[in-house]
Amino acid sequence: MATIIEYIKPLLKGESLSFEQATSLLDVIFEGEVPEPQIAAFLTAMQIKGPTAQEMAGMAKSMRSHAVKVKPGIENLVDVVGTGGAAVKTFNVSTAAALVAAGAGVHVAKHGNRAITSKCGSADVLAELGVKIDPGPDVVAECIRQARIGFMFAPMFHPAMKYVHPIRKSLGFRTVFNILGPLANPADVPSLVLGVAEEGLMPVMAEALKMLGARYAMVVHSNGLDEISTASITKIAELKNGRMTNSELNPRDLGVEPADIDGLK
């Protein structure tokens, strides 16, 4: 039976794993032979310590390598996604934004799930609209080519997560997998807008995306929301061609009066 004790021990001491160790750790878990208590110990230790960019990138690499791939044959693919976990439970902004982007001519490879910590997940919204949320990779690729947007339902495209999901659910608290999903798009999108609910995650996620080879990314946060918000100033960590910059976006700068946050619920 496989073991991940050698990776858990440093985490319990508050030490971080290297990119390679983080990749190997998930590779072992995804083989399906690690005892559940060890997986629970890893998730707990990582949550207490807090992940680094190297750990996030390494684990995302493993998730990507085990994913069912979507290959629409389009170079400039984009994803619009959030980590969830916001203090204020809003409607699913990222899905609405993805549809607007597709309508404006952008090819969007939307990756998501049903609600876990948010009010409603992207899969919930699309299912309510009558969209088939669980098509296979060839159908998703064709949707992206023809309609400029396709949806990848995370449980279908990350089958190896079946070894982790029951343990995540039983723990009753957010784990590293809540923020790993946005880094593991099965279409390997080179560009994305990624919302994080914790401001401290902005540099971690931006640096992880850089390590994973993202061409362009905006990691955004607005007063507890994993969104670009009209309710307050949005902080932005921008990655462009390997260069990182930080900025703020005030809705007033765009001629928009700040909105009441209750209007986003």
Coordinates of C-alpha atoms in Angstrom, one line a residue:
M1 CA 0.0 0.0 0.0
A2 CA 1.3 3.5 -0.9
T3 CA 2.2 6.0 1.8
I4 CA 2.6 9.7 2.0
I5 CA 4.1 9.9 5.5
E6 CA 7.4 11.3 4.2
Y7 CA 5.4 14.3 2.9
I8 CA 3.2 14.7 5.9
K9 CA 6.1 14.9 8.5
P10 CA 7.6 18.2 7.2
L11 CA 4.1 19.7 6.9
L12 CA 3.5 18.9 10.6
K13 CA 6.6 20.9 11.4
G14 CA 5.4 23.9 9.5
E15 CA 7.9 23.2 6.6
S16 CA 7.0 23.5 3.0
L17 CA 7.3 21.0 0.2
S18 CA 9.1 21.6 -3.0
F19 CA 7.3 21.8 -6.4
E20 CA 8.5 18.3 -7.1
Q21 CA 7.5 16.9 -3.8
A22 CA 4.0 18.4 -4.1
T23 CA 3.6 16.9 -7.5
S24 CA 4.7 13.5 -6.3
L25 CA 2.4 13.6 -3.2
L26 CA -0.7 14.0 -5.3
D27 CA 0.5 11.5 -7.9
V28 CA 0.7 8.9 -5.1
I29 CA -2.7 9.8 -3.7
F30 CA -4.2 9.6 -7.2
E31 CA -3.0 6.0 -7.5
G32 CA -5.9 5.2 -5.1
E33 CA -3.9 3.2 -2.5
V34 CA -3.2 5.7 0.2
P35 CA -5.1 5.1 3.5
E36 CA -7.8 7.6 4.1
P37 CA -6.4 8.7 7.5
Q38 CA -3.1 9.7 5.8
I39 CA -5.0 11.8 3.2
A40 CA -6.9 13.4 6.0
A41 CA -3.7 14.1 7.9
F42 CA -2.2 15.7 4.8
L43 CA -5.2 17.9 4.2
T44 CA -5.3 19.1 7.8
A45 CA -1.6 19.7 8.0
M46 CA -1.6 21.7 4.7
Q47 CA -4.6 23.7 5.9
I48 CA -2.9 24.7 9.2
K49 CA 0.4 25.6 7.5
G50 CA -1.0 27.3 4.5
P51 CA 0.1 26.4 0.9
T52 CA 3.0 28.1 -0.9
A53 CA 3.1 29.0 -4.6
Q54 CA 5.5 26.0 -5.2
E55 CA 3.1 23.6 -3.5
M56 CA 0.1 24.9 -5.3
A57 CA 1.8 24.8 -8.7
G58 CA 3.2 21.3 -8.0
M59 CA -0.2 19.9 -7.0
A60 CA -1.9 21.6 -9.9
K61 CA 0.6 19.9 -12.3
S62 CA -0.4 16.5 -10.9
M63 CA -4.1 17.4 -11.2
R64 CA -3.6 18.5 -14.8
S65 CA -1.7 15.3 -15.7
H66 CA -4.5 13.1 -14.3
A67 CA -7.3 15.1 -15.9
V68 CA -9.4 14.2 -19.0
K69 CA -8.1 16.6 -21.5
V70 CA -10.1 19.0 -23.7
K71 CA -8.4 20.0 -27.0
P72 CA -10.5 22.5 -29.0
G73 CA -7.5 23.5 -31.1
I74 CA -7.8 27.2 -30.2
E75 CA -4.7 29.0 -29.0
N76 CA -6.2 31.9 -27.0
L77 CA -8.5 30.1 -24.6
V78 CA -9.6 31.9 -21.4
D79 CA -11.2 30.8 -18.1
V80 CA -13.1 33.0 -15.7
V81 CA -13.2 31.3 -12.3
G82 CA -13.2 31.9 -8.5
T83 CA -12.1 29.9 -5.5
G84 CA -15.4 30.3 -3.6
G85 CA -15.3 30.8 0.1
A86 CA -16.4 34.4 0.1
A87 CA -17.7 35.9 3.3
V88 CA -20.7 37.3 1.3
K89 CA -22.6 34.7 -0.7
T90 CA -23.3 36.3 -4.1
F91 CA -24.8 34.9 -7.3
N92 CA -22.4 33.1 -9.5
V93 CA -20.6 36.1 -11.1
S94 CA -17.9 34.2 -12.9
T95 CA -20.4 32.2 -15.0
A96 CA -22.2 35.4 -16.0
A97 CA -18.9 37.0 -16.9
A98 CA -17.8 34.0 -18.9
L99 CA -21.0 34.2 -21.0
V100 CA -20.5 37.9 -21.6
A101 CA -16.9 37.3 -22.6
A102 CA -18.0 34.5 -25.1
G103 CA -20.6 36.9 -26.5
A104 CA -17.9 39.5 -27.0
G105 CA -15.9 37.0 -29.1
V106 CA -13.6 35.4 -26.6
H107 CA -13.2 31.6 -26.6
V108 CA -13.9 30.5 -23.0
A109 CA -13.1 27.0 -21.5
K110 CA -15.2 27.2 -18.3
H111 CA -14.2 24.8 -15.6
G112 CA -16.4 24.4 -12.5
N113 CA -18.5 22.4 -10.2
R114 CA -21.7 22.5 -8.1
A115 CA -21.7 24.7 -5.1
I116 CA -19.4 23.6 -2.3
T117 CA -18.8 26.8 -0.2
S118 CA -20.6 29.4 -2.3
K119 CA -24.3 30.2 -2.7
C120 CA -24.4 28.5 -6.1
G121 CA -21.7 26.9 -8.3
S122 CA -21.3 27.4 -12.1
A123 CA -22.7 23.9 -12.7
D124 CA -25.8 24.8 -10.7
V125 CA -26.4 28.0 -12.7
L126 CA -26.0 26.2 -16.1
A127 CA -28.1 23.3 -15.1
E128 CA -30.9 25.6 -14.0
L129 CA -30.6 27.3 -17.5
G130 CA -31.2 23.9 -19.1
V131 CA -27.6 23.4 -20.2
K132 CA -26.3 19.8 -20.2
I133 CA -23.4 20.1 -17.7
D134 CA -21.7 16.7 -18.2
P135 CA -20.8 16.3 -21.9
G136 CA -17.6 14.5 -22.8
P137 CA -14.4 16.2 -23.9
D138 CA -15.1 16.1 -27.6
V139 CA -18.5 17.8 -27.2
V140 CA -17.0 20.5 -24.9
A141 CA -14.3 21.1 -27.5
E142 CA -16.9 21.5 -30.2
C143 CA -19.0 23.9 -28.1
I144 CA -15.9 26.1 -27.6
R145 CA -15.3 26.1 -31.3
Q146 CA -18.9 26.7 -32.4
A147 CA -20.4 28.7 -29.5
R148 CA -17.2 30.2 -28.1
I149 CA -17.9 28.6 -24.7
G150 CA -17.8 25.1 -23.3
F151 CA -18.3 23.8 -19.7
M152 CA -16.1 21.2 -18.1
F153 CA -17.9 19.6 -15.0
A154 CA -15.0 19.0 -12.6
P155 CA -16.0 15.6 -11.3
M156 CA -16.1 14.2 -14.9
F157 CA -12.8 15.7 -15.9
H158 CA -10.9 14.9 -12.7
P159 CA -11.8 11.2 -12.1
A160 CA -8.8 10.7 -9.7
M161 CA -10.4 13.1 -7.3
K162 CA -12.8 10.3 -6.3
Y163 CA -10.0 9.2 -3.9
V164 CA -10.1 12.5 -2.1
H165 CA -13.7 13.8 -2.3
P166 CA -15.2 11.6 0.5
I167 CA -12.4 12.7 2.9
R168 CA -12.8 16.4 2.0
K169 CA -16.5 16.1 2.7
S170 CA -16.0 14.4 6.0
L171 CA -13.5 16.9 7.4
G172 CA -16.0 19.7 7.4
F173 CA -13.6 22.5 6.6
R174 CA -12.1 24.1 3.5
T175 CA -9.0 22.3 2.2
V176 CA -6.3 23.1 -0.4
F177 CA -8.5 21.4 -3.0
N178 CA -11.0 24.3 -2.7
I179 CA -8.4 26.6 -4.3
L180 CA -6.6 24.0 -6.5
G181 CA -9.4 23.6 -8.9
P182 CA -9.0 27.0 -10.7
L183 CA -5.4 26.0 -11.4
A184 CA -6.2 22.7 -13.0
N185 CA -8.3 23.5 -16.0
P186 CA -8.4 20.4 -18.3
A187 CA -8.1 22.6 -21.4
D188 CA -4.8 24.0 -20.1
V189 CA -6.0 27.6 -20.7
P190 CA -3.1 30.0 -21.1
S191 CA -5.1 33.0 -19.8
L192 CA -7.6 33.5 -17.0
V193 CA -9.3 35.8 -14.5
L194 CA -9.1 34.2 -11.1
G195 CA -10.9 35.5 -8.1
V196 CA -9.7 34.6 -4.6
A197 CA -11.8 35.2 -1.4
E198 CA -8.6 35.8 0.8
E199 CA -6.4 38.7 -0.1
G200 CA -3.3 36.7 1.2
L201 CA -3.8 34.2 -1.6
M202 CA -3.3 36.7 -4.3
P203 CA 0.5 36.5 -4.6
V204 CA 0.4 32.7 -4.0
M205 CA -2.0 32.0 -6.8
A206 CA -0.3 34.5 -9.2
E207 CA 3.1 33.0 -8.6
A208 CA 1.7 29.5 -9.0
L209 CA 0.2 30.5 -12.4
K210 CA 3.5 31.9 -13.4
M211 CA 5.3 28.6 -12.5
L212 CA 2.6 26.7 -14.5
G213 CA 3.4 28.8 -17.6
A214 CA 0.3 31.0 -17.8
R215 CA 0.7 33.7 -20.5
Y216 CA -1.7 36.1 -18.9
A217 CA -3.6 36.1 -15.6
M218 CA -5.5 38.5 -13.4
V219 CA -5.8 37.4 -9.8
V220 CA -8.5 39.6 -8.1
H221 CA -10.0 40.2 -4.7
S222 CA -12.5 42.8 -3.5
N223 CA -13.2 43.2 0.3
G224 CA -13.8 39.5 1.0
L225 CA -15.2 38.7 -2.5
D226 CA -13.5 36.4 -5.1
E227 CA -14.7 38.8 -7.8
I228 CA -14.1 42.1 -9.5
S229 CA -16.7 44.1 -7.6
T230 CA -18.7 47.3 -8.1
A231 CA -19.2 47.4 -4.3
S232 CA -15.7 48.4 -3.4
I233 CA -12.1 48.7 -4.6
T234 CA -10.8 45.5 -6.3
K235 CA -7.1 44.6 -5.8
I236 CA -5.4 43.0 -8.8
A237 CA -2.2 40.9 -9.2
E238 CA -1.6 40.8 -12.9
L239 CA 0.7 38.4 -14.7
K240 CA 1.7 39.3 -18.3
N241 CA 4.5 37.5 -20.2
G242 CA 6.2 36.5 -17.0
R243 CA 6.0 39.9 -15.4
M244 CA 4.0 40.6 -12.2
T245 CA 2.4 43.9 -11.3
N246 CA -0.1 45.0 -8.6
S247 CA -2.9 47.6 -9.0
E248 CA -6.3 48.6 -7.8
L249 CA -9.5 49.2 -9.6
N250 CA -12.0 51.7 -8.2
P251 CA -15.5 51.5 -9.8
R252 CA -15.6 55.4 -9.7
D253 CA -12.6 55.5 -12.1
L254 CA -14.9 53.9 -14.6
G255 CA -17.8 56.2 -13.9
V256 CA -19.6 53.7 -11.8
E257 CA -20.9 54.6 -8.4
P258 CA -20.2 51.9 -5.7
A259 CA -23.1 49.5 -5.4
D260 CA -24.7 48.0 -2.3
I261 CA -23.1 44.6 -1.7
D262 CA -26.6 43.2 -1.0
G263 CA -27.4 43.7 -4.7
L264 CA -24.9 40.9 -5.6
K265 CA -26.6 38.3 -3.4

